[in-house]
Coordinates of C-alpha atoms in Angstrom, one line a residue:
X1454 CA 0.0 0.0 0.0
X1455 CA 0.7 3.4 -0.7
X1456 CA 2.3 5.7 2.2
X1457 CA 0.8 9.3 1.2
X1458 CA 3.8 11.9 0.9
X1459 CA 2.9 13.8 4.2
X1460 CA 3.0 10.4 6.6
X1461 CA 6.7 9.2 5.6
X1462 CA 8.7 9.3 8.4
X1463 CA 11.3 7.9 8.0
X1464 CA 13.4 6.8 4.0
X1465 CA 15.5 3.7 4.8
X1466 CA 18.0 2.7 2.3
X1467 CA 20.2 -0.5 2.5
X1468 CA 21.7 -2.4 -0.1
X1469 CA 21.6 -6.5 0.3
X1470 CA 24.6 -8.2 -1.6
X1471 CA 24.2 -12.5 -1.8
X1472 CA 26.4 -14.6 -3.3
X1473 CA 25.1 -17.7 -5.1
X1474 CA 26.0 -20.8 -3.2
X1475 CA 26.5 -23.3 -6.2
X1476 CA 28.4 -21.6 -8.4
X1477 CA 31.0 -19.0 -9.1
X1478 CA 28.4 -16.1 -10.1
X1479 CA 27.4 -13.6 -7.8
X1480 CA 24.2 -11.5 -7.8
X1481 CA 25.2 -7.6 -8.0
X1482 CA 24.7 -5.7 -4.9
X1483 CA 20.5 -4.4 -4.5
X1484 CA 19.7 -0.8 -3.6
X1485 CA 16.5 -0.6 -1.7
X1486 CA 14.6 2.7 -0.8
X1487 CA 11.2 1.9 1.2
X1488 CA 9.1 5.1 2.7
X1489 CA 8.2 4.1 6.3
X1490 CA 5.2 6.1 8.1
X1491 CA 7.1 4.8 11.5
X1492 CA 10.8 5.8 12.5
X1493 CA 12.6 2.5 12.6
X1494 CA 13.2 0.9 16.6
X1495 CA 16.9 1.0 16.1
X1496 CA 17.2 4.5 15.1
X1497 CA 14.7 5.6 17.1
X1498 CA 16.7 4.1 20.3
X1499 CA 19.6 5.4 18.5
X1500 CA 18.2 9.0 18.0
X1501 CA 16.6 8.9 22.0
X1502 CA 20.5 8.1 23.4
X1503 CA 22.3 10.5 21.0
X1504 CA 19.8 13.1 22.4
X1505 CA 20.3 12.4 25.6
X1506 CA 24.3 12.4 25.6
X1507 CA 24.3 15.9 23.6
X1508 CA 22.2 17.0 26.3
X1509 CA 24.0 15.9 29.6
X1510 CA 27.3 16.5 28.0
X1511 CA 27.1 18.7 25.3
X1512 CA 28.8 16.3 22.3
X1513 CA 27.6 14.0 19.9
X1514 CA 28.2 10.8 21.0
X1515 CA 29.7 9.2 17.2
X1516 CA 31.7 12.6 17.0
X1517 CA 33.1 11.7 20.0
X1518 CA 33.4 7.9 19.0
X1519 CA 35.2 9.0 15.7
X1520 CA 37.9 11.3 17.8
X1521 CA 38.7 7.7 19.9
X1522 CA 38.8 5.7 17.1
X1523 CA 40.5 8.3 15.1
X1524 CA 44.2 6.6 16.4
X1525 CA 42.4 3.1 17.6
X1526 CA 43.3 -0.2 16.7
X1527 CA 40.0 -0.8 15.8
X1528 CA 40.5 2.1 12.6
X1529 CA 40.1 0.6 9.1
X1530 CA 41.0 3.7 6.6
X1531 CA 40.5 7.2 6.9
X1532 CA 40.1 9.5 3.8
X1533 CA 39.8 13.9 4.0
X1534 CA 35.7 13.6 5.0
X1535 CA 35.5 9.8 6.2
X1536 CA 36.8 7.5 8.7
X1537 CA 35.8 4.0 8.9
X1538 CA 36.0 1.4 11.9
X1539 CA 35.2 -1.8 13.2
X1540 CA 33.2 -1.0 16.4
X1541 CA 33.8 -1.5 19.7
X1542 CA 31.0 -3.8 19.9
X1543 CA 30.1 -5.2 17.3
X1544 CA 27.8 -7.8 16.8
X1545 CA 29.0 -9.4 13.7
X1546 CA 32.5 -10.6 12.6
X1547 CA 34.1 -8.0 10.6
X1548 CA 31.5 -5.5 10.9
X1549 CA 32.3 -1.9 10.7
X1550 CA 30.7 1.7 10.0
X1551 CA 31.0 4.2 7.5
X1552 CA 31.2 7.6 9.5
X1553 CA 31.6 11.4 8.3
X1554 CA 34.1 13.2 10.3
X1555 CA 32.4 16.3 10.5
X1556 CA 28.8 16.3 12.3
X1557 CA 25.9 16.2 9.8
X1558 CA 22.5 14.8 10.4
X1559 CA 21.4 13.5 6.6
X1560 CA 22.9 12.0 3.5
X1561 CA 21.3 14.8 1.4
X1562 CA 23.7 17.4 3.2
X1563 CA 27.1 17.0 2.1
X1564 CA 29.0 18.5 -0.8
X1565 CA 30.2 17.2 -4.0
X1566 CA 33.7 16.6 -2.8
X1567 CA 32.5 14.6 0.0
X1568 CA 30.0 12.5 -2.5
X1569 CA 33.2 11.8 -4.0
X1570 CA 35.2 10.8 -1.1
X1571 CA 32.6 8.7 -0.4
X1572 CA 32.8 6.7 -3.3
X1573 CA 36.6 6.5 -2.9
X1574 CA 36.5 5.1 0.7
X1575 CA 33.2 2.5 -0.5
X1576 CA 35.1 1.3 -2.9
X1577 CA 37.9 0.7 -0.7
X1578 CA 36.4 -0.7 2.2
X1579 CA 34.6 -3.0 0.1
X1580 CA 36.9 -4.0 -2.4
X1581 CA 39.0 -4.5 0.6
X1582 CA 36.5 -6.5 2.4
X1583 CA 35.3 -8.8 -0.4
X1584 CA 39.5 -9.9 -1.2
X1585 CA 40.5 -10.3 2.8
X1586 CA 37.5 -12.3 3.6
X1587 CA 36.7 -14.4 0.3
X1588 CA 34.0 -11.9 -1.2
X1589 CA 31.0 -12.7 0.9
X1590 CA 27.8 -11.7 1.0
X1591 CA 26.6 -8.6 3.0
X1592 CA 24.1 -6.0 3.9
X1593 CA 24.9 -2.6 3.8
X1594 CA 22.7 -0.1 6.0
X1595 CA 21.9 3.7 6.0
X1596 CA 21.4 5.1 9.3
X1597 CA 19.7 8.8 8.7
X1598 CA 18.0 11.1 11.0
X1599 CA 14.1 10.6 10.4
X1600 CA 12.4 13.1 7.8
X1601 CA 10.7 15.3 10.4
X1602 CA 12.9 17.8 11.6
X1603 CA 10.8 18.2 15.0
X1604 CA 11.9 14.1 15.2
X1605 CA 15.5 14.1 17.4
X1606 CA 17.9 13.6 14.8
X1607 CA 21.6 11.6 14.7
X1608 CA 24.9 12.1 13.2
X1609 CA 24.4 10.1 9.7
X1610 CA 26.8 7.0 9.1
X1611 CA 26.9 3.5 6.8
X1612 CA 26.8 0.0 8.4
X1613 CA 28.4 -2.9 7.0
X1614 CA 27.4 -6.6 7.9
X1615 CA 29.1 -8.9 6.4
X1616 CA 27.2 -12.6 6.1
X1617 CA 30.3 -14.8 7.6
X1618 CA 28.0 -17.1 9.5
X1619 CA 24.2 -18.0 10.0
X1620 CA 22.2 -16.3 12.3
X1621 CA 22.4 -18.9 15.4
X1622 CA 19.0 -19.0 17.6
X1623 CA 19.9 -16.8 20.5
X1624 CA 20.9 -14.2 17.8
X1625 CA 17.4 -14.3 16.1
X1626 CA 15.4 -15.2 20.0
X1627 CA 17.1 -13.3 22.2
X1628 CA 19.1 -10.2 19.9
X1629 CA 21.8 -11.6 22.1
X1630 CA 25.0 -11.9 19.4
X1631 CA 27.6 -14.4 19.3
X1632 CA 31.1 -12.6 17.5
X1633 CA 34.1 -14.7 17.6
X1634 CA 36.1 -12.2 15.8
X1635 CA 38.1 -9.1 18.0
X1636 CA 36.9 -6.0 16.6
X1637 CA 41.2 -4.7 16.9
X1638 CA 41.4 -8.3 14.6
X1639 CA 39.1 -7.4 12.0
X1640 CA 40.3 -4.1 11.8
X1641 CA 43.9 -5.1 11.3
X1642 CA 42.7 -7.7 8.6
X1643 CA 40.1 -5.5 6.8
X1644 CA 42.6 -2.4 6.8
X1645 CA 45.4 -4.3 5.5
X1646 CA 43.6 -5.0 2.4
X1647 CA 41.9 -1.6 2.2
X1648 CA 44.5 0.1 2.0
X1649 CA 46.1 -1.5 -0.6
X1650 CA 42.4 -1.5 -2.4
X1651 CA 42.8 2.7 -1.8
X1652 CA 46.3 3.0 -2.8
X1653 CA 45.8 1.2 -6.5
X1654 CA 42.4 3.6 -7.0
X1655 CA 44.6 6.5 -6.5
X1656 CA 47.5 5.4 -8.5
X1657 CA 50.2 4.7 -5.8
X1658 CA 50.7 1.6 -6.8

């Protein structure tokens, strides 16, 4: 059914990536947009707690995450406008975000230089990804403050999952979530090969 123009809340856009199991073909990567009349739970809880933090202490909680992990273990590649990073906890093996360094609330914000930095560190991160960890399949998730400006809104980023394992039952039962992989691990193995992915885009190598 039809969500009239006036009740969309919120725009999610992921993009699902799946390899095919019996066979050497891959399906291309999927780019969904779907206009929701709710704000989705997680970045509702996420909106609630980044409004709550800004007010008790006056700083954006991922701005403040980006400084830490701007010299962390747990950093992947940085570029002028983007850093990206395996969180501290993640849930999945080899998972890791897609930040802006400087504090902006929506996709639809940035500048063309940044559009194309974003490109360059995408391509690296996943190119990266996809030759350190035998090319699997993934989901890739945008996380933007709701449509309504009166809604509280968050500093916009890009989560990556990759699909290393099934979803075990006190994953999908309990949202309880089983990673075997250090985050400082995955970093070091992901940002090996990005780097190397970011280096032959610009011509380094």
């Amino acid at each position: 059914m039809a969500i009239h123009k006036k009740k969309i809340t919120y725009v999610a856009i992921y993009i699902n990536y799946r390899k095919i199991d019996t066979g050497e073909t891959s399906i291309h990567p999927h780019i969904n947009m779907v206009a929701l009349s709710i704000i989705p739970p997680t970045i509702e809880k996420e909106s609630q707690i980044s409004h709550k933090i800004i007010n008790d202490k006056g700083i954006c909680p991922m701005c403040q995450i980006i400084n830490d992990e701007s010299n962390e273990e747990r950093q992947i590649l940085q570029t002028d406008s983007f850093i990206a990073f395996c969180p501290w906890s993640s849930s999945y093996p080899f998972e890791f975000c897609i930040c802006p360094k400087k504090h902006i609330t929506n996709f639809s914000q940035i500048t063309q230089k940044e559009i194309s930095d974003l490109a360059l560190i995408l391509r690296s991160t996943l190119g990266g990804m996809s030759k350190s960890i035998k090319n699997p399949s993934y989901d890739l998730i945008f996380h933007l403050s709701p449509e309504k400006k009166n809604n509280k809104q968050i500093h916009w980023h890009i989560e990556i999952y990759p699909l290393t394992k099934a979803v075990s039952g006190i994953e999908r039962g309990y949202n309880i979530y089983l990673n075997n992989v250090h985050p400082e691990k995955a970093a070091t193995i992901l940002g090996n090969a990005c780097r190397k992915e970011l280096a032959s885009l610009i011509g380094i190598i």
